[in-house]
mmCIF file of C-alpha atoms in Angstrom:
data_model
loop_
_atom_site.group_PDB
_atom_site.id
_atom_site.type_symbol
_atom_site.label_atom_id
_atom_site.label_comp_id
_atom_site.label_asym_id
_atom_site.label_seq_id
_atom_site.Cartn_x
_atom_site.Cartn_y
_atom_site.Cartn_z
ATOM 1 C CA MET V 1 0.035 0.046 -0.014
ATOM 2 C CA THR V 2 1.307 3.438 -0.942
ATOM 3 C CA ILE V 3 0.991 6.323 1.548
ATOM 4 C CA ARG V 4 0.720 9.643 -0.090
ATOM 5 C CA THR V 5 2.073 12.794 1.612
ATOM 6 C CA MET V 6 0.078 15.987 1.847
ATOM 7 C CA TRP V 7 2.854 17.995 0.146
ATOM 8 C CA PRO V 8 4.866 17.574 -3.080
ATOM 9 C CA PRO V 9 7.825 15.225 -2.845
ATOM 10 C CA GLY V 10 10.997 16.953 -1.654
ATOM 11 C CA SER V 11 9.160 20.034 -0.424
ATOM 12 C CA PRO V 12 8.454 20.190 3.372
ATOM 13 C CA PRO V 13 5.314 22.024 4.376
ATOM 14 C CA SER V 14 5.498 25.653 5.501
ATOM 15 C CA PHE V 15 4.572 24.805 9.127
ATOM 16 C CA TRP V 16 7.635 22.490 9.256
ATOM 17 C CA LEU V 17 9.902 25.214 7.998
ATOM 18 C CA THR V 18 8.421 27.585 10.484
ATOM 19 C CA TYR V 19 9.002 25.031 13.264
ATOM 20 C CA GLN V 20 12.658 24.589 12.221
ATOM 21 C CA LYS V 21 13.232 28.312 12.119
ATOM 22 C CA ARG V 22 11.759 28.670 15.595
ATOM 23 C CA GLN V 23 13.995 25.846 16.885
ATOM 24 C CA LEU V 24 17.042 27.515 15.343
ATOM 25 C CA ASN V 25 16.152 30.859 16.757
ATOM 26 C CA PHE V 26 15.573 29.297 20.192
ATOM 27 C CA PHE V 27 18.919 27.634 20.347
ATOM 28 C CA SER V 28 20.619 30.685 18.880
ATOM 29 C CA ASP V 29 19.007 32.796 21.639
ATOM 30 C CA ILE V 30 20.246 30.334 24.243
ATOM 31 C CA HIS V 31 23.751 30.465 22.761
ATOM 32 C CA PHE V 32 23.656 34.262 22.704
ATOM 33 C CA GLN V 33 22.475 34.466 26.235
ATOM 34 C CA ASP V 34 25.266 32.076 27.315
ATOM 35 C CA MET V 35 27.740 34.285 25.642
ATOM 36 C CA LEU V 36 26.278 37.348 27.400
ATOM 37 C CA ARG V 37 26.409 35.564 30.754
ATOM 38 C CA GLY V 38 30.061 34.506 30.101
ATOM 39 C CA MET V 39 31.024 38.084 29.169
ATOM 40 C CA ALA V 40 29.246 39.447 32.207
ATOM 41 C CA CYS V 41 31.098 36.921 34.403
ATOM 42 C CA LYS V 42 34.433 38.059 32.957
ATOM 43 C CA VAL V 43 33.551 41.708 33.441
ATOM 44 C CA TRP V 44 32.520 41.120 37.090
ATOM 45 C CA ARG V 45 35.692 39.137 37.670
ATOM 46 C CA SER V 46 37.770 41.911 36.351
ATOM 47 C CA ILE V 47 35.898 44.512 38.442
ATOM 48 C CA ALA V 48 36.220 42.241 41.520
ATOM 49 C CA MET V 49 39.966 41.905 40.943
ATOM 50 C CA SER V 50 40.400 45.621 40.518
ATOM 51 C CA VAL V 51 38.467 46.317 43.743
ATOM 52 C CA LEU V 52 40.625 43.749 45.549
ATOM 53 C CA ILE V 53 43.810 45.352 44.299
ATOM 54 C CA VAL V 54 42.678 48.874 45.250
ATOM 55 C CA THR V 55 41.644 47.613 48.672
ATOM 56 C CA ILE V 56 44.941 45.875 49.297
ATOM 57 C CA ALA V 57 46.946 48.831 48.141
ATOM 58 C CA ALA V 58 44.802 51.493 49.824
ATOM 59 C CA ASN V 59 47.170 51.895 52.734
ATOM 60 C CA CYS V 60 50.316 51.051 50.800
ATOM 61 C CA PHE V 61 50.568 53.751 48.141
ATOM 62 C CA GLY V 62 53.897 54.840 46.658
ATOM 63 C CA GLN V 63 55.465 58.143 47.526
ATOM 64 C CA ARG V 64 54.204 60.145 44.638
ATOM 65 C CA GLY V 65 50.738 61.026 43.392
ATOM 66 C CA ALA V 66 48.832 59.958 46.458
ATOM 67 C CA LEU V 67 46.737 62.404 48.434
ATOM 68 C CA THR V 68 47.527 61.921 52.108
ATOM 69 C CA VAL V 69 45.954 63.324 55.233
ATOM 70 C CA PRO V 70 48.310 65.506 57.226
ATOM 71 C CA GLN V 71 49.598 63.647 60.213
ATOM 72 C CA ALA V 72 51.670 64.945 63.162
ATOM 73 C CA LEU V 73 54.678 63.257 64.626
ATOM 74 C CA ASP V 74 52.905 61.613 67.590
ATOM 75 C CA GLN V 75 50.122 60.224 65.361
ATOM 76 C CA MET V 76 52.687 58.648 62.976
ATOM 77 C CA ALA V 77 54.780 57.290 65.844
ATOM 78 C CA GLN V 78 51.767 55.576 67.289
ATOM 79 C CA GLU V 79 50.724 54.161 63.911
ATOM 80 C CA ALA V 80 54.244 52.898 63.106
ATOM 81 C CA GLY V 81 55.164 49.254 63.909
ATOM 82 C CA VAL V 82 58.858 49.954 63.754
ATOM 83 C CA ILE V 83 60.846 53.204 63.777
ATOM 84 C CA PHE V 84 64.535 53.090 62.850
ATOM 85 C CA ARG V 85 67.346 54.833 61.099
ATOM 86 C CA GLY V 86 69.709 53.209 58.714
ATOM 87 C CA VAL V 87 71.322 53.150 55.273
ATOM 88 C CA VAL V 88 69.804 51.656 52.096
ATOM 89 C CA THR V 89 71.921 48.750 50.788
ATOM 90 C CA SER V 90 69.836 47.777 47.876
ATOM 91 C CA THR V 91 66.517 48.253 46.005
ATOM 92 C CA LYS V 92 64.627 46.099 43.585
ATOM 93 C CA VAL V 93 61.354 46.933 41.706
ATOM 94 C CA GLU V 94 59.343 43.819 40.958
ATOM 95 C CA PRO V 95 55.758 42.497 40.792
ATOM 96 C CA HIS V 96 54.160 41.278 44.040
ATOM 97 C CA PRO V 97 54.898 37.506 44.387
ATOM 98 C CA ARG V 98 51.221 36.676 44.926
ATOM 99 C CA LEU V 99 49.436 39.618 43.169
ATOM 100 C CA ALA V 100 51.197 40.005 39.839
ATOM 101 C CA ASN V 101 49.308 43.195 38.976
ATOM 102 C CA LEU V 102 50.936 45.019 41.902
ATOM 103 C CA MET V 103 54.301 46.561 41.355
ATOM 104 C CA THR V 104 56.466 46.843 44.433
ATOM 105 C CA VAL V 105 59.878 47.910 45.565
ATOM 106 C CA VAL V 106 61.896 45.698 47.842
ATOM 107 C CA VAL V 107 64.231 47.767 50.088
ATOM 108 C CA SER V 108 67.098 46.419 52.116
ATOM 109 C CA MET V 109 68.730 48.511 54.876
ATOM 110 C CA ASN V 110 71.383 48.279 57.512
ATOM 111 C CA VAL V 111 70.013 49.461 60.743
ATOM 112 C CA SER V 112 72.079 51.774 62.962
ATOM 113 C CA GLU V 113 69.456 52.606 65.604
ATOM 114 C CA VAL V 114 66.035 51.222 66.414
ATOM 115 C CA VAL V 115 63.714 53.871 68.089
ATOM 116 C CA LYS V 116 60.621 51.616 68.282
ATOM 117 C CA GLY V 117 60.407 47.847 67.767
ATOM 118 C CA SER V 118 62.663 44.868 68.337
ATOM 119 C CA PRO V 119 66.450 45.400 67.926
ATOM 120 C CA ARG V 120 67.875 44.379 64.654
ATOM 121 C CA LYS V 121 70.907 44.909 62.479
ATOM 122 C CA SER V 122 69.126 44.938 59.101
ATOM 123 C CA ILE V 123 65.636 45.058 57.670
ATOM 124 C CA VAL V 124 64.023 44.208 54.314
ATOM 125 C CA PHE V 125 60.550 45.529 53.504
ATOM 126 C CA ARG V 126 58.269 45.573 50.466
ATOM 127 C CA GLN V 127 56.292 48.686 49.514
ATOM 128 C CA TYR V 128 53.637 49.137 46.806
ATOM 129 C CA VAL V 129 54.490 51.626 44.052
ATOM 130 C CA TRP V 130 51.682 52.572 41.734
ATOM 131 C CA ASP V 131 53.200 55.788 40.174
ATOM 132 C CA LEU V 132 55.295 55.082 37.074
ATOM 133 C CA ARG V 133 57.968 57.481 38.312
ATOM 134 C CA ASP V 134 58.280 55.464 41.541
ATOM 135 C CA GLN V 135 58.721 52.352 39.448
ATOM 136 C CA LEU V 136 61.443 53.959 37.494
ATOM 137 C CA ASP V 137 63.416 55.259 40.471
ATOM 138 C CA ALA V 138 62.522 52.595 43.102
ATOM 139 C CA GLY V 139 60.171 54.835 44.964
ATOM 140 C CA GLN V 140 62.991 57.343 45.561
ATOM 141 C CA TYR V 141 64.928 54.812 47.667
ATOM 142 C CA ARG V 142 68.556 54.850 46.677
ATOM 143 C CA LYS V 143 71.586 52.790 47.682
ATOM 144 C CA GLY V 144 73.690 54.659 50.281
ATOM 145 C CA GLN V 145 70.754 56.847 51.295
ATOM 146 C CA GLU V 146 70.439 57.444 55.062
ATOM 147 C CA LEU V 147 66.899 57.475 56.336
ATOM 148 C CA LEU V 148 64.837 57.654 59.482
ATOM 149 C CA LEU V 149 61.671 55.678 58.808
ATOM 150 C CA LEU V 150 58.451 55.264 60.671
ATOM 151 C CA LEU V 151 57.107 52.059 59.062
ATOM 152 C CA ARG V 152 53.541 50.751 59.446
ATOM 153 C CA PRO V 153 52.998 47.166 60.565
ATOM 154 C CA VAL V 154 53.394 44.719 57.674
ATOM 155 C CA SER V 155 50.059 43.658 56.089
ATOM 156 C CA GLU V 156 48.920 40.105 55.498
ATOM 157 C CA TYR V 157 50.244 40.505 51.959
ATOM 158 C CA GLY V 158 53.706 41.429 53.121
ATOM 159 C CA LEU V 159 53.350 45.145 52.373
ATOM 160 C CA THR V 160 54.254 48.191 54.389
ATOM 161 C CA SER V 161 54.930 51.896 53.871
ATOM 162 C CA PRO V 162 55.933 54.889 55.973
ATOM 163 C CA ALA V 163 53.166 56.221 58.238
ATOM 164 C CA GLY V 164 51.774 59.297 56.448
ATOM 165 C CA LEU V 165 53.728 58.181 53.351
ATOM 166 C CA GLU V 166 56.150 60.980 52.520
ATOM 167 C CA GLN V 167 55.551 62.470 56.075
ATOM 168 C CA GLY V 168 57.010 59.409 57.792
ATOM 169 C CA ARG V 169 60.138 59.143 55.706
ATOM 170 C CA PHE V 170 62.944 61.484 56.754
ATOM 171 C CA ARG V 171 66.114 61.985 54.849
ATOM 172 C CA ILE V 172 69.141 62.321 57.138
ATOM 173 C CA LEU V 173 71.347 65.127 55.917
ATOM 174 C CA ARG V 174 74.917 65.737 57.278
ATOM 175 C CA ASP V 175 76.853 69.029 57.066
ATOM 176 C CA ALA V 176 80.590 69.315 56.775
ATOM 177 C CA LYS V 177 81.035 68.747 60.511
ATOM 178 C CA GLY V 178 78.921 65.619 60.427
ATOM 179 C CA GLU V 179 75.988 67.183 62.248
ATOM 180 C CA ALA V 180 72.748 65.357 61.207
ATOM 181 C CA THR V 181 69.491 66.951 60.415
ATOM 182 C CA VAL V 182 66.270 65.394 59.141
ATOM 183 C CA LEU V 183 63.710 66.457 56.538
ATOM 184 C CA ASN V 184 60.561 64.620 55.462
ATOM 185 C CA GLY V 185 58.816 64.705 52.130
ATOM 186 C CA ARG V 186 56.831 67.791 53.149
ATOM 187 C CA GLY V 187 59.787 69.689 54.510
ATOM 188 C CA ASN V 188 58.546 68.963 58.062
ATOM 189 C CA LEU V 189 55.561 71.215 57.507
ATOM 190 C CA GLY V 190 52.831 70.578 60.083
ATOM 191 C CA LEU V 191 54.948 67.903 61.855
ATOM 192 C CA PHE V 192 54.113 69.227 65.303
ATOM 193 C CA GLN V 193 50.483 70.329 64.781
ATOM 194 C CA SER V 194 48.756 70.080 68.178
ATOM 195 C CA VAL V 195 51.436 67.652 69.421
ATOM 196 C CA GLU V 196 52.097 69.515 72.711
ATOM 197 C CA ALA V 197 48.347 69.562 73.571
ATOM 198 C CA ARG V 198 47.951 65.859 72.928
ATOM 199 C CA ALA V 199 51.098 65.058 74.915
ATOM 200 C CA GLN V 200 49.712 67.000 77.875
ATOM 201 C CA ALA V 201 46.381 65.207 77.581
ATOM 202 C CA ARG V 202 48.229 61.898 77.756
ATOM 203 C CA GLY V 203 50.314 62.996 80.738
ATOM 204 C CA ILE V 204 53.541 63.040 78.742
ATOM 205 C CA ALA V 205 56.242 65.490 80.030
ATOM 206 C CA LEU V 206 58.429 66.766 77.126
ATOM 207 C CA SER V 207 61.914 67.979 77.809
ATOM 208 C CA PRO V 208 62.621 71.746 77.381
ATOM 209 C CA ARG V 209 64.533 71.054 74.213
ATOM 210 C CA VAL V 210 61.724 68.945 72.636
ATOM 211 C CA THR V 211 59.170 71.433 73.824
ATOM 212 C CA ALA V 212 61.022 74.301 72.066
ATOM 213 C CA MET V 213 61.223 72.253 68.891
ATOM 214 C CA VAL V 214 57.532 71.226 69.074
ATOM 215 C CA ARG V 215 56.504 74.858 69.467
ATOM 216 C CA ARG V 216 58.262 76.135 66.407
ATOM 217 C CA ALA V 217 55.733 76.853 63.663
ATOM 218 C CA GLN V 218 57.950 77.047 60.552
ATOM 219 C CA ALA V 219 58.956 74.156 58.323
ATOM 220 C CA GLY V 220 62.604 73.218 57.747
ATOM 221 C CA ALA V 221 65.244 70.782 58.762
ATOM 222 C CA LEU V 222 65.413 69.627 62.372
ATOM 223 C CA PRO V 223 68.324 68.083 64.413
ATOM 224 C CA LEU V 224 68.180 64.268 64.150
ATOM 225 C CA ALA V 225 68.891 63.786 67.895
ATOM 226 C CA ASP V 226 66.003 66.176 68.874
ATOM 227 C CA LEU V 227 63.523 64.424 66.583
ATOM 228 C CA VAL V 228 64.555 61.024 67.898
ATOM 229 C CA GLU V 229 64.155 62.209 71.501
ATOM 230 C CA ALA V 230 60.730 63.612 70.678
ATOM 231 C CA ILE V 231 59.673 60.203 69.247
ATOM 232 C CA ARG V 232 60.918 58.340 72.321
ATOM 233 C CA SER V 233 59.066 60.745 74.561
ATOM 234 C CA LEU V 234 55.787 60.473 72.636
ATOM 235 C CA GLU V 235 56.041 56.578 72.832
ATOM 236 C CA VAL V 236 56.198 56.593 76.590
ATOM 237 C CA SER V 237 52.402 56.400 76.904
ATOM 238 C CA LYS V 238 50.051 54.765 74.364
#
């Protein structure tokens, strides 16, 4: 028995063509939606990574290009995990070992005096540098440079930076007689803002020499010994 179809041989009915088109459109839409979802996931992953990087580096900026809140000496001394003076022996700019998108400078120093923290003869620390200029000149750390640093506690990612950034990094300058003075990245401007009042509120008695230095309003280089004495005095009471 021969079964006859309802349409000419070799020509599918219009409803079948319509059905196939709808099927193709349906699967194309699914594929397109999957593509969109995949793109969205990649975008969100990129955003999440950027937020993570910014969060991690928020307190570890390089020396340049970062807007910092003015901090006085007593505030930075309390924030610092270690305060010392020493000489830079080497610097190396490299990506962070765990976060490849972060550029850092690794600074090695010989320590000549520890003002706060455990005694040590040397120290190595890693600091985030986001400004291209800092990457080119190792964040302005140079071999042979003598510094007084008020370093923050090291973060879980192994990063640190001076308290107040450029405010907590003092260059030690020596004259022809070898007398040492210090100058931070802001020329010591605002270094003693309200320090005497806060010291009195904490019951700290400052020596006449430190009191005279704290009361000076103008910026400029300060004797290294006087600044170290001031830091030690301000660390007596927390």
